Short mmCIF file of C-alpha atoms in Angstrom, two decimals:
data_model
loop_
_atom_site.label_atom_id
_atom_site.label_comp_id
_atom_site.label_asym_id
_atom_site.label_seq_id
_atom_site.Cartn_x
_atom_site.Cartn_y
_atom_site.Cartn_z
CA UNK A 20 -11.83 69.54 -63.44
CA UNK A 21 -9.96 72.54 -62.12
CA UNK A 22 -6.74 70.58 -61.97
CA UNK A 23 -6.79 69.33 -65.55
CA UNK A 24 -7.96 72.69 -66.89
CA UNK A 25 -4.92 74.38 -65.39
CA UNK A 26 -2.64 71.77 -66.91
CA UNK A 27 -4.25 72.11 -70.31
CA UNK A 28 -3.83 75.87 -70.12
CA UNK A 29 -0.17 75.38 -69.29
CA UNK A 30 0.23 73.19 -72.35
CA UNK A 31 -1.00 76.06 -74.49
CA UNK A 32 0.66 78.98 -72.74
CA UNK A 33 4.03 77.96 -71.37
CA UNK A 34 5.69 78.35 -74.76
CA UNK A 35 5.23 82.10 -74.44
CA UNK A 36 6.59 82.53 -70.92
CA UNK A 37 9.74 81.70 -69.01
CA UNK A 38 9.06 81.10 -65.35
CA UNK A 39 11.22 79.70 -62.63
CA UNK A 40 10.66 78.97 -58.98
CA UNK A 41 13.67 80.18 -57.05
CA UNK A 42 14.41 82.32 -54.02
CA UNK A 43 12.55 85.58 -54.56
CA UNK A 44 13.98 88.04 -52.06
CA UNK A 45 11.82 91.17 -51.69
CA UNK A 46 13.52 94.48 -52.36
CA UNK A 47 14.94 95.99 -49.18
CA UNK A 48 15.32 92.66 -47.39
CA UNK A 49 18.47 92.49 -45.27
CA UNK A 50 19.94 89.01 -45.58
CA UNK A 51 21.94 87.29 -42.89
CA UNK A 52 25.65 87.09 -43.64
CA UNK A 53 25.63 83.36 -42.94
CA UNK A 54 23.25 81.61 -45.35
CA UNK A 55 23.35 78.14 -43.83
CA UNK A 56 20.21 76.11 -43.15
CA UNK A 57 19.71 73.02 -41.00
CA UNK A 58 16.72 70.88 -42.02
CA UNK A 59 15.30 67.98 -40.03
CA UNK A 60 14.34 64.78 -41.87
CA UNK A 61 12.67 61.88 -40.08
CA UNK A 62 15.08 59.08 -40.97
CA UNK A 63 18.33 58.23 -42.70
CA UNK A 64 17.61 58.22 -46.46
CA UNK A 65 17.38 54.69 -47.84
CA UNK A 66 18.91 55.79 -51.16
CA UNK A 67 19.77 58.99 -53.04
CA UNK A 68 19.05 57.31 -56.37
CA UNK A 69 15.72 58.74 -57.63
CA UNK A 70 14.79 55.30 -58.96
CA UNK A 71 15.41 53.68 -55.56
CA UNK A 72 13.77 56.20 -53.25
CA UNK A 73 10.79 55.01 -51.22
CA UNK A 74 9.98 57.66 -48.62
CA UNK A 75 10.10 61.32 -47.64
CA UNK A 76 13.49 61.17 -45.87
CA UNK A 77 15.30 60.57 -49.15
CA UNK A 78 12.90 62.52 -51.36
CA UNK A 79 13.51 65.74 -49.43
CA UNK A 80 17.24 65.47 -50.19
CA UNK A 81 16.78 64.22 -53.76
CA UNK A 82 14.75 67.33 -54.65
CA UNK A 83 17.85 69.41 -53.94
CA UNK A 84 20.22 67.15 -55.88
CA UNK A 85 18.14 66.53 -59.01
CA UNK A 86 15.55 68.39 -61.08
CA UNK A 87 12.79 67.04 -63.31
CA UNK A 88 11.04 68.47 -66.33
CA UNK A 89 8.85 70.68 -64.14
CA UNK A 90 8.73 71.95 -60.57
CA UNK A 91 6.01 73.14 -58.20
CA UNK A 92 5.66 76.63 -56.80
CA UNK A 93 4.59 77.53 -53.28
CA UNK A 94 0.94 76.81 -54.10
CA UNK A 95 1.63 73.46 -55.75
CA UNK A 96 1.17 74.87 -59.24
CA UNK A 97 3.37 73.59 -62.06
CA UNK A 98 6.26 75.79 -63.23
CA UNK A 99 9.16 75.02 -65.59
CA UNK A 100 12.14 72.97 -64.45
CA UNK A 101 14.52 71.50 -67.00
CA UNK A 102 11.73 72.03 -69.53
CA UNK A 103 10.78 75.56 -70.53
CA UNK A 104 7.64 74.63 -72.43
CA UNK A 105 5.41 71.70 -73.29
CA UNK A 106 2.49 71.05 -75.56
CA UNK A 107 -0.04 68.44 -76.58
CA UNK A 108 -2.93 68.55 -78.99
CA UNK A 109 -4.64 65.42 -77.69
CA UNK A 110 -3.32 64.91 -74.11
CA UNK A 111 -1.75 61.68 -75.36
CA UNK A 112 1.39 62.74 -77.21
CA UNK A 113 3.39 65.32 -75.28
CA UNK A 114 6.42 67.30 -76.42
CA UNK A 115 8.73 69.03 -73.95
CA UNK A 116 11.37 71.59 -74.91
CA UNK A 117 14.39 71.54 -72.61
CA UNK A 118 16.33 74.65 -71.70
CA UNK A 119 19.69 74.87 -73.45
CA UNK A 120 21.51 76.00 -70.29
CA UNK A 121 20.54 73.02 -68.11
CA UNK A 122 23.72 71.27 -66.98
CA UNK A 123 24.88 68.44 -64.81
CA UNK A 124 27.08 69.26 -61.83
CA UNK A 125 30.14 68.37 -63.93
CA UNK A 126 29.22 71.03 -66.49
CA UNK A 127 27.98 68.71 -69.23
CA UNK A 128 24.57 69.47 -70.81
CA UNK A 129 21.35 67.84 -69.64
CA UNK A 130 19.76 66.42 -72.77
CA UNK A 131 16.54 64.73 -73.82
CA UNK A 132 18.48 61.48 -74.07
CA UNK A 133 19.23 61.72 -70.34
CA UNK A 134 15.49 61.54 -69.67
CA UNK A 135 15.08 58.65 -72.11
CA UNK A 136 17.84 56.71 -70.34
CA UNK A 137 16.51 57.52 -66.86
CA UNK A 138 12.91 56.59 -67.59
CA UNK A 139 13.93 53.37 -69.33
CA UNK A 140 16.11 52.56 -66.33
CA UNK A 141 13.19 53.24 -63.98
CA UNK A 142 10.97 50.60 -65.60
CA UNK A 143 13.74 48.09 -66.34
CA UNK A 144 13.10 45.06 -64.07
CA UNK A 145 16.87 44.84 -63.50
CA UNK A 146 16.76 48.17 -61.65
CA UNK A 147 14.31 46.81 -59.08
CA UNK A 148 12.84 50.27 -58.63
CA UNK A 149 10.09 50.44 -55.98
CA UNK A 150 8.61 53.31 -58.00
CA UNK A 151 8.61 51.70 -61.47
CA UNK A 152 4.83 51.60 -61.19
CA UNK A 153 4.74 55.38 -61.44
CA UNK A 154 5.66 55.29 -65.14
CA UNK A 155 2.76 52.89 -65.73
CA UNK A 156 0.44 55.06 -63.66
CA UNK A 157 1.47 58.03 -65.79
CA UNK A 158 0.37 55.99 -68.79
CA UNK A 159 3.71 56.04 -70.61
CA UNK A 160 3.36 53.65 -73.51
CA UNK A 161 4.60 50.08 -72.82
CA UNK A 162 5.64 50.92 -69.24
CA UNK A 163 3.62 48.10 -67.65
CA UNK A 164 4.71 45.57 -70.28
CA UNK A 165 8.36 46.42 -69.58
CA UNK A 166 7.84 46.19 -65.82
CA UNK A 167 6.24 42.77 -66.33
CA UNK A 168 9.18 41.60 -68.46
CA UNK A 169 7.05 41.37 -71.60
CA UNK A 170 8.85 44.14 -73.52
CA UNK A 171 12.35 45.59 -73.66
CA UNK A 172 13.11 48.90 -71.88
CA UNK A 173 13.87 50.58 -75.21
CA UNK A 174 10.20 50.08 -76.15
CA UNK A 175 9.12 52.69 -73.60
CA UNK A 176 7.10 55.51 -75.15
CA UNK A 177 9.74 58.20 -74.73
CA UNK A 178 12.11 59.46 -77.43
CA UNK A 179 14.68 62.20 -77.88
CA UNK A 180 13.71 64.08 -81.03
CA UNK A 181 16.91 66.09 -80.62
CA UNK A 182 19.12 67.19 -77.73
CA UNK A 183 16.49 69.58 -76.38
CA UNK A 184 13.20 68.00 -77.46
CA UNK A 185 11.60 65.12 -75.57
CA UNK A 186 8.56 63.31 -76.96
CA UNK A 187 6.36 61.13 -74.76
CA UNK A 188 3.59 58.87 -75.99
CA UNK A 189 0.93 57.73 -73.54
CA UNK A 190 -1.31 54.71 -73.89
CA UNK A 191 -4.35 56.93 -73.31
CA UNK A 192 -5.08 60.66 -72.99
CA UNK A 193 -4.14 62.07 -69.59
CA UNK A 194 -4.87 65.78 -69.05
CA UNK A 195 -2.75 66.04 -65.89
CA UNK A 196 0.32 64.25 -67.27
CA UNK A 197 2.53 67.35 -66.93
CA UNK A 198 1.88 67.38 -63.18
CA UNK A 199 3.18 63.83 -62.90
CA UNK A 200 6.55 64.78 -64.37
CA UNK A 201 7.30 66.77 -61.21
CA UNK A 202 7.60 63.47 -59.34
CA UNK A 203 11.07 62.44 -58.14
CA UNK A 204 10.82 59.04 -59.86
CA UNK A 205 10.98 60.83 -63.23
CA UNK A 206 14.04 62.91 -62.35
CA UNK A 207 16.97 62.35 -64.73
CA UNK A 208 20.23 60.68 -63.77
CA UNK A 209 23.45 60.84 -65.75
CA UNK A 210 24.18 57.53 -67.47
CA UNK A 211 27.97 57.85 -67.23
CA UNK A 212 27.67 58.62 -63.52
CA UNK A 213 25.32 55.73 -62.73
CA UNK A 214 27.43 53.22 -64.65
CA UNK A 215 30.75 54.47 -63.25
CA UNK A 216 30.41 52.77 -59.86
CA UNK A 217 27.96 51.00 -57.58
CA UNK A 218 28.75 53.78 -55.11
CA UNK A 219 27.82 56.59 -57.50
CA UNK A 220 25.52 58.26 -54.95
CA UNK A 221 28.32 58.92 -52.47
CA UNK A 222 29.75 62.42 -51.88
CA UNK A 223 32.32 63.22 -54.54
CA UNK A 224 30.77 60.67 -56.90
CA UNK A 225 27.18 61.84 -57.31
CA UNK A 226 26.56 64.09 -60.31
CA UNK A 227 23.08 65.58 -60.25
CA UNK A 228 21.38 68.39 -62.11
CA UNK A 229 19.68 70.05 -59.14
CA UNK A 230 20.47 73.30 -57.38
CA UNK A 231 22.79 71.56 -54.91
CA UNK A 232 25.53 68.94 -54.84
CA UNK A 233 26.25 66.41 -52.10
CA UNK A 234 29.34 67.50 -50.18
CA UNK A 235 29.26 65.25 -47.12
CA UNK A 236 27.32 62.33 -45.70
CA UNK A 237 27.72 60.70 -42.32
CA UNK A 238 25.20 57.87 -42.06
CA UNK A 239 22.60 58.43 -39.33
CA UNK A 240 24.16 61.80 -38.54
CA UNK A 241 23.95 64.28 -41.41
CA UNK A 242 23.92 65.02 -45.13
CA UNK A 243 25.43 68.29 -46.33
CA UNK A 244 24.72 69.93 -49.69
CA UNK A 245 26.20 73.07 -51.25
CA UNK A 246 25.22 75.04 -54.38
CA UNK A 247 25.72 73.47 -57.79
CA UNK A 248 27.55 76.23 -59.65
CA UNK A 249 26.48 74.69 -62.96
CA UNK A 250 22.76 74.80 -62.10
CA UNK A 251 20.95 76.93 -64.68
CA UNK A 252 19.38 79.22 -62.05
CA UNK A 253 22.26 79.20 -59.58
CA UNK A 254 22.41 83.01 -59.57
CA UNK A 255 19.16 83.02 -57.57
CA UNK A 256 20.27 80.41 -55.03
CA UNK A 257 20.78 82.15 -51.68
CA UNK A 258 21.49 79.35 -49.19
CA UNK A 259 25.16 78.39 -49.40
CA UNK A 260 24.96 75.29 -47.23
CA UNK A 261 22.08 73.01 -46.26
CA UNK A 262 22.50 70.30 -43.65
CA UNK A 263 19.89 67.55 -43.35
CA UNK A 264 19.74 65.87 -39.93
CA UNK A 265 18.02 62.45 -39.77
CA UNK A 266 16.24 62.27 -36.40
CA UNK A 267 13.35 59.84 -36.00
CA UNK A 268 12.30 61.01 -32.55
CA UNK A 269 10.14 64.12 -32.77
CA UNK A 270 10.98 65.15 -29.21
CA UNK A 271 14.71 65.00 -29.96
CA UNK A 272 14.28 67.06 -33.11
CA UNK A 273 12.09 69.58 -31.27
CA UNK A 274 14.61 69.83 -28.44
CA UNK A 275 17.37 70.62 -30.93
CA UNK A 276 15.11 73.13 -32.67
CA UNK A 277 14.46 74.93 -29.37
CA UNK A 278 18.21 74.85 -28.66
CA UNK A 279 18.87 76.57 -31.98
CA UNK A 280 20.50 73.60 -33.71
CA UNK A 281 17.73 73.15 -36.32
CA UNK A 282 15.93 75.78 -38.40
CA UNK A 283 12.99 73.71 -39.56
CA UNK A 284 11.51 70.43 -38.35
CA UNK A 285 9.56 67.81 -40.26
CA UNK A 286 7.18 67.41 -37.34
CA UNK A 287 6.86 67.78 -33.58
CA UNK A 288 5.32 65.67 -30.78
CA UNK A 289 1.56 66.07 -30.81
CA UNK A 290 1.42 66.36 -27.04
CA UNK A 291 3.64 69.46 -27.19
CA UNK A 292 1.37 71.39 -29.57
CA UNK A 293 -0.34 73.67 -27.05
CA UNK A 294 2.87 74.35 -25.16
CA UNK A 295 4.73 75.17 -28.37
CA UNK A 296 1.97 77.56 -29.44
CA UNK A 297 2.40 79.36 -26.12
CA UNK A 298 6.20 79.28 -25.95
CA UNK A 299 7.10 80.03 -29.58
CA UNK A 300 4.12 81.77 -31.22
CA UNK A 301 4.53 82.33 -34.93
CA UNK A 302 6.81 79.33 -35.33
CA UNK A 303 4.23 76.50 -35.22
CA UNK A 304 2.51 75.57 -38.50
CA UNK A 305 -0.26 73.02 -39.16
CA UNK A 306 -1.78 73.60 -42.64
CA UNK A 307 -3.72 70.77 -44.38
CA UNK A 308 -1.62 68.35 -46.39
CA UNK A 309 -2.43 66.02 -49.25
CA UNK A 310 -1.86 62.91 -47.18
CA UNK A 311 -3.54 60.12 -45.22
CA UNK A 312 -2.26 58.16 -42.22
CA UNK A 313 -3.55 54.59 -42.22
CA UNK A 314 -3.01 51.01 -41.10
CA UNK A 315 -2.56 48.28 -43.67
CA UNK A 316 -3.76 44.73 -43.08
CA UNK A 317 -2.06 41.69 -44.56
CA UNK A 318 -4.83 40.31 -46.79
CA UNK A 319 -2.91 37.18 -47.82
CA UNK A 320 -1.98 35.45 -44.58
CA UNK A 321 -2.66 35.36 -40.87
CA UNK A 322 -5.88 36.40 -39.12
CA UNK A 323 -6.22 39.57 -41.21
CA UNK A 324 -6.67 37.51 -44.38
CA UNK A 325 -10.30 37.32 -43.18
CA UNK A 326 -12.26 40.36 -44.37
CA UNK A 327 -14.47 40.22 -41.26
CA UNK A 328 -11.45 40.58 -39.00
CA UNK A 329 -10.10 43.52 -41.00
CA UNK A 330 -13.44 45.31 -41.01
CA UNK A 331 -13.94 44.77 -37.28
CA UNK A 332 -10.50 46.18 -36.52
CA UNK A 333 -11.09 49.19 -38.76
CA UNK A 334 -14.50 49.94 -37.26
CA UNK A 335 -13.21 49.98 -33.68
CA UNK A 336 -10.60 52.66 -34.35
CA UNK A 337 -12.20 55.75 -32.82
CA UNK A 338 -11.14 58.29 -35.43
CA UNK A 339 -12.91 61.18 -33.73
CA UNK A 340 -11.14 60.54 -30.45
CA UNK A 341 -7.86 60.05 -32.29
CA UNK A 342 -7.94 63.42 -34.04
CA UNK A 343 -9.42 65.43 -31.18
CA UNK A 344 -7.58 63.99 -28.18
CA UNK A 345 -4.63 61.83 -29.22
CA UNK A 346 -3.44 64.17 -31.99
CA UNK A 347 -5.20 67.50 -31.62
CA UNK A 348 -3.29 69.54 -34.21
CA UNK A 349 -6.03 70.07 -36.78
CA UNK A 350 -6.12 66.58 -38.30
CA UNK A 351 -9.43 65.32 -39.73
CA UNK A 352 -10.88 61.81 -39.24
CA UNK A 353 -10.26 59.74 -42.37
CA UNK A 354 -13.56 58.13 -43.32
CA UNK A 355 -12.12 57.46 -46.76
CA UNK A 356 -8.61 57.01 -48.15
CA UNK A 357 -8.57 60.07 -50.42
CA UNK A 358 -8.10 63.34 -48.47
CA UNK A 359 -10.83 65.97 -48.65
CA UNK A 360 -8.40 68.56 -50.07
CA UNK A 361 -7.71 66.46 -53.17
CA UNK A 362 -8.57 68.26 -56.41
CA UNK A 363 -11.42 66.60 -58.34
CA UNK A 364 -12.79 64.64 -55.38
CA UNK A 365 -16.15 65.18 -53.70
CA UNK A 366 -16.57 62.36 -51.18
CA UNK A 367 -19.90 60.71 -50.56
CA UNK A 368 -20.77 60.41 -46.85
CA UNK A 369 -19.44 57.21 -45.33
CA UNK A 370 -21.94 55.03 -43.42
CA UNK A 371 -19.30 54.75 -40.67
CA UNK A 372 -19.17 58.53 -40.34
CA UNK A 373 -22.92 58.60 -39.71
CA UNK A 374 -22.75 56.01 -36.92
CA UNK A 375 -21.75 56.54 -33.31
CA UNK A 376 -18.61 54.83 -32.08
CA UNK A 377 -20.74 52.65 -29.81
CA UNK A 378 -22.70 51.41 -32.84
CA UNK A 379 -19.50 50.74 -34.75
CA UNK A 380 -18.04 48.79 -31.83
CA UNK A 381 -21.18 46.65 -31.52
CA UNK A 382 -21.13 45.72 -35.21
CA UNK A 383 -17.41 45.03 -35.04
CA UNK A 384 -17.87 42.63 -32.13
CA UNK A 385 -20.48 40.71 -34.15
CA UNK A 386 -18.12 40.50 -37.14
CA UNK A 387 -15.23 39.23 -35.03
CA UNK A 388 -17.44 36.63 -33.39
CA UNK A 389 -18.56 35.41 -36.81
CA UNK A 390 -14.88 35.06 -37.73
CA UNK A 391 -14.42 32.69 -34.77
CA UNK A 392 -12.87 34.97 -32.17
CA UNK A 393 -14.11 35.81 -28.69
CA UNK A 394 -13.30 35.50 -24.98
CA UNK A 395 -12.44 31.80 -25.31
CA UNK A 396 -10.33 32.40 -28.41
CA UNK A 397 -8.99 35.96 -28.41
CA UNK A 398 -7.57 37.38 -31.60
CA UNK A 399 -3.79 37.81 -31.40
CA UNK A 400 -1.79 39.96 -33.79
CA UNK A 401 1.28 42.16 -34.15
CA UNK A 402 1.07 45.86 -34.99
CA UNK A 403 4.25 47.08 -36.69
CA UNK A 404 5.38 50.69 -37.05
CA UNK A 405 8.63 52.48 -37.85
CA UNK A 406 10.39 54.18 -34.96
CA UNK A 407 8.71 57.45 -34.05
CA UNK A 408 7.09 58.84 -30.93
CA UNK A 409 3.96 59.85 -32.83
CA UNK A 410 3.65 56.42 -34.47
CA UNK A 411 4.11 54.81 -31.07
CA UNK A 412 1.51 57.06 -29.48
CA UNK A 413 -1.05 56.20 -32.15
CA UNK A 414 -0.23 52.48 -31.98
CA UNK A 415 -0.72 52.43 -28.21
CA UNK A 416 -4.08 54.19 -28.56
CA UNK A 417 -5.32 51.85 -31.30
CA UNK A 418 -4.13 48.74 -29.45
CA UNK A 419 -6.04 49.94 -26.40
CA UNK A 420 -9.21 50.40 -28.47
CA UNK A 421 -8.88 46.92 -29.94
CA UNK A 422 -8.28 45.38 -26.52
CA UNK A 423 -11.11 47.22 -24.79
CA UNK A 424 -13.77 46.71 -27.45
CA UNK A 425 -12.80 43.39 -29.06
CA UNK A 426 -10.53 41.69 -26.54
CA UNK A 427 -7.67 41.61 -29.05
CA UNK A 428 -4.18 40.83 -27.75
CA UNK A 429 -1.88 43.22 -29.62
CA UNK A 430 1.89 43.02 -29.67
CA UNK A 431 3.45 46.37 -30.57
CA UNK A 432 6.65 46.21 -32.60
CA UNK A 433 8.75 49.12 -33.81
CA UNK A 434 11.55 48.92 -36.38
CA UNK A 435 14.08 51.35 -37.82
CA UNK A 436 13.17 52.70 -41.26
CA UNK A 437 15.21 50.35 -43.45
CA UNK A 438 14.13 47.24 -41.50
CA UNK A 439 10.53 48.45 -41.54
CA UNK A 440 10.68 48.90 -45.33
CA UNK A 441 11.99 45.35 -45.69
CA UNK A 442 9.17 43.97 -43.52
CA UNK A 443 6.67 45.95 -45.54
CA UNK A 444 8.04 44.79 -48.89
CA UNK A 445 8.20 41.12 -47.88
CA UNK A 446 4.74 41.05 -46.28
CA UNK A 447 6.17 40.15 -42.89
CA UNK A 448 3.41 41.71 -40.78
CA UNK A 449 -0.19 41.38 -39.58
CA UNK A 450 -0.96 45.09 -39.36
CA UNK A 451 1.51 47.78 -40.37
CA UNK A 452 1.54 51.55 -40.13
CA UNK A 453 1.55 53.35 -43.46
CA UNK A 454 0.98 56.79 -44.87
CA UNK A 455 0.68 58.32 -48.29
CA UNK A 456 1.32 61.89 -49.37
CA UNK A 457 0.07 62.39 -52.91
CA UNK A 458 2.55 62.28 -55.76
CA UNK A 459 0.20 64.64 -57.58
CA UNK A 460 -3.06 66.35 -56.74
CA UNK A 461 -5.68 63.94 -58.11
CA UNK A 462 -7.54 61.03 -56.41
CA UNK A 463 -5.80 58.34 -58.45
CA UNK A 464 -2.52 58.99 -56.61
CA UNK A 465 -4.18 57.42 -53.56
CA UNK A 466 -6.63 54.91 -54.95
CA UNK A 467 -4.31 53.22 -57.45
CA UNK A 468 -2.10 52.14 -54.54
CA UNK A 469 -4.58 49.35 -53.81
CA UNK A 470 -4.81 47.99 -57.37
CA UNK A 471 -3.63 44.40 -57.69
CA UNK A 472 -0.50 45.05 -59.78
CA UNK A 473 0.71 48.12 -57.89
CA UNK A 474 4.08 47.69 -56.15
CA UNK A 475 2.86 50.08 -53.45
CA UNK A 476 0.01 47.71 -52.58
CA UNK A 477 1.38 46.77 -49.17
CA UNK A 478 -1.72 44.78 -48.20
CA UNK A 479 -1.54 42.59 -51.36
CA UNK A 480 -5.21 43.44 -51.89
CA UNK A 481 -6.56 41.79 -55.04
CA UNK A 482 -10.07 42.78 -56.05
CA UNK A 483 -11.07 42.66 -59.76
CA UNK A 484 -14.03 45.00 -59.23
CA UNK A 485 -11.73 47.56 -57.62
CA UNK A 486 -9.20 47.30 -60.46
CA UNK A 487 -11.99 47.64 -63.01
CA UNK A 488 -13.54 50.79 -61.58
CA UNK A 489 -10.17 52.54 -61.38
CA UNK A 490 -9.29 51.50 -64.92
CA UNK A 491 -12.61 52.97 -65.95
CA UNK A 492 -11.88 56.22 -64.10
CA UNK A 493 -8.70 56.70 -66.11
CA UNK A 494 -10.75 56.78 -69.34
CA UNK A 495 -13.45 59.19 -68.19
CA UNK A 496 -13.58 62.63 -69.79
CA UNK A 497 -15.39 64.55 -67.07
CA UNK A 498 -14.74 65.34 -63.44
CA UNK A 499 -18.24 64.15 -62.53
CA UNK A 500 -17.73 60.72 -64.10
CA UNK A 501 -14.30 60.27 -62.52
CA UNK A 502 -15.64 61.33 -59.13
CA UNK A 503 -18.39 58.70 -59.34
CA UNK A 504 -15.78 56.03 -60.09
CA UNK A 505 -13.54 57.19 -57.26
CA UNK A 506 -16.41 57.04 -54.79
CA UNK A 507 -17.26 53.53 -56.02
CA UNK A 508 -13.64 52.56 -55.34
CA UNK A 509 -13.80 54.09 -51.86
CA UNK A 510 -16.93 52.05 -51.13
CA UNK A 511 -15.08 48.83 -52.01
CA UNK A 512 -12.22 49.82 -49.71
CA UNK A 513 -14.65 50.51 -46.88
CA UNK A 514 -16.36 47.13 -47.29
CA UNK A 515 -13.27 44.98 -47.89
CA UNK A 516 -11.01 46.91 -45.49
CA UNK A 517 -7.54 46.12 -46.87
CA UNK A 518 -6.59 49.32 -45.05
CA UNK A 519 -7.96 51.37 -42.18
CA UNK A 520 -7.61 55.11 -42.93
CA UNK A 521 -7.18 56.89 -39.61
CA UNK A 522 -6.65 60.59 -40.20
CA UNK A 523 -5.95 63.18 -42.87
CA UNK A 524 -2.63 64.92 -42.48
CA UNK A 525 -1.79 68.40 -41.46
CA UNK A 526 1.69 69.61 -42.27
CA UNK A 527 2.85 70.15 -38.70
CA UNK A 528 6.30 71.64 -38.37
CA UNK A 529 8.37 74.30 -36.63
CA UNK A 530 10.04 77.06 -38.66
CA UNK A 531 12.40 79.73 -37.36
CA UNK A 532 11.06 83.26 -37.96
CA UNK A 533 14.17 84.25 -39.88
CA UNK A 534 13.78 81.48 -42.45
CA UNK A 535 11.83 82.75 -45.44
CA UNK A 536 10.67 81.14 -48.66
CA UNK A 537 9.42 77.86 -47.23
CA UNK A 538 6.27 76.82 -49.21
CA UNK A 539 4.14 76.09 -46.17
CA UNK A 540 0.91 76.04 -48.21
CA UNK A 541 2.06 73.54 -50.83
CA UNK A 542 -0.51 70.72 -50.38
CA UNK A 543 2.06 68.06 -51.31
CA UNK A 544 4.74 69.57 -49.04
CA UNK A 545 7.16 69.94 -51.95
CA UNK A 546 10.00 72.12 -50.71
CA UNK A 547 13.24 73.00 -52.48
CA UNK A 548 16.07 74.56 -50.46
CA UNK A 549 16.83 76.90 -53.36
CA UNK A 550 13.62 78.86 -52.71
CA UNK A 551 14.61 79.65 -49.12
CA UNK A 552 16.78 82.32 -47.53
CA UNK A 553 17.66 83.62 -44.08
CA UNK A 554 17.08 87.23 -43.07
CA UNK A 555 19.25 89.11 -40.63
CA UNK A 556 18.28 88.39 -37.04
#
């Protein structure tokens, strides 16, 4: 596996190098006098606590405020963060050496014990972290037992050998473990800061270890960060102020971009793509992204508890029409959950992909009839999505397909991000919009979401055969064997339809020509403000 080979090489070689990923300004570049950036995020962050984050709006900000053991470069490759080197002889016991000049924003050292505290806090049931599962996915010893309340947090397989040496014990060998430590859920937090106040994430209170500190926050208006003078690589930080603007309407964000109020957007309205290409050439970007847009069905209650209903609904989504006409910015139809660009994944052709849409619709109608629905008893359901023009556009198109081909009466419902998250977490939906951008570049980041014990399993899908094949994949020693397991898992998802994958993401955004250093080709869209700078214009 290319991915795991690169990680293994890192484990052997990093001890002899000292890399960092910061703003690299080419010689002769004339910088703008005012190094202030305005970044668009799609919603107001739900929390700035790494253990409480749930979506991209907060993660984008958290990456500036905190730093984990490792970072990603512009290609998505792993480079040192707080750790300067790491090693493992068996891919099961890992040792990380922390840099001695890593400091919190208050000037105190970042130590191995900070990571021990933070990771124990992540899995502690009292924390109620929506990302506690990530520690178990990473295979950290006893993580799942702690999450389940069967072991104490201090039994987690992470120890501080000394102030600058962190030892992690996994419950099984995992060649790509180092990649997982770049995830925001494993970022450290300062114990004294967290325990000082329930409002520790507010400006003036929050003490992070990232390249920036939180200076100002006006809910639903803006978040402002400025350089952390105690950050170990602060000398290479160019941007002196970064303002994040939460705007959930793509047209509003695009309008402000065109007016010069925003330097980079998180997206833009799909129907403006061709016009934007014409009006602002060189500022429109749509590279592939490690992500899938999908609909999740409630498998535990309501009409979608019936597998036949779910499958019929999934089959009648015209994915070809969706990507070519409704979206039209380079997206690919999602015939499986795992994106094609995922390292270590060679998808087997889906039977649905080989059928015409007319054939799919005919089979879907038969399935729905067998489930007891038809002209005399039309299926009625609610389709829920978080507020966004693109989400609305897709929902309208899908509802129209369901109505036309199956006679389904669909009620469209949009909710603001925090309310939507609550509905998602409580299972208060029939069908709900969802998306997943990989936490690391390997198929398990997608497929484990549907395992029965995963907190990210929105559909509440519970299939022992599915759990078994993914558990088996985690023990395989070859790419070929893992790929066979992953395709077996995809087949179960296709047949049971707890979700309906719709399209594979492109990373559509607008970027001002004077903004440099944005990692547009990072497949996971990991972007740190400290790598960016503004040239004179």
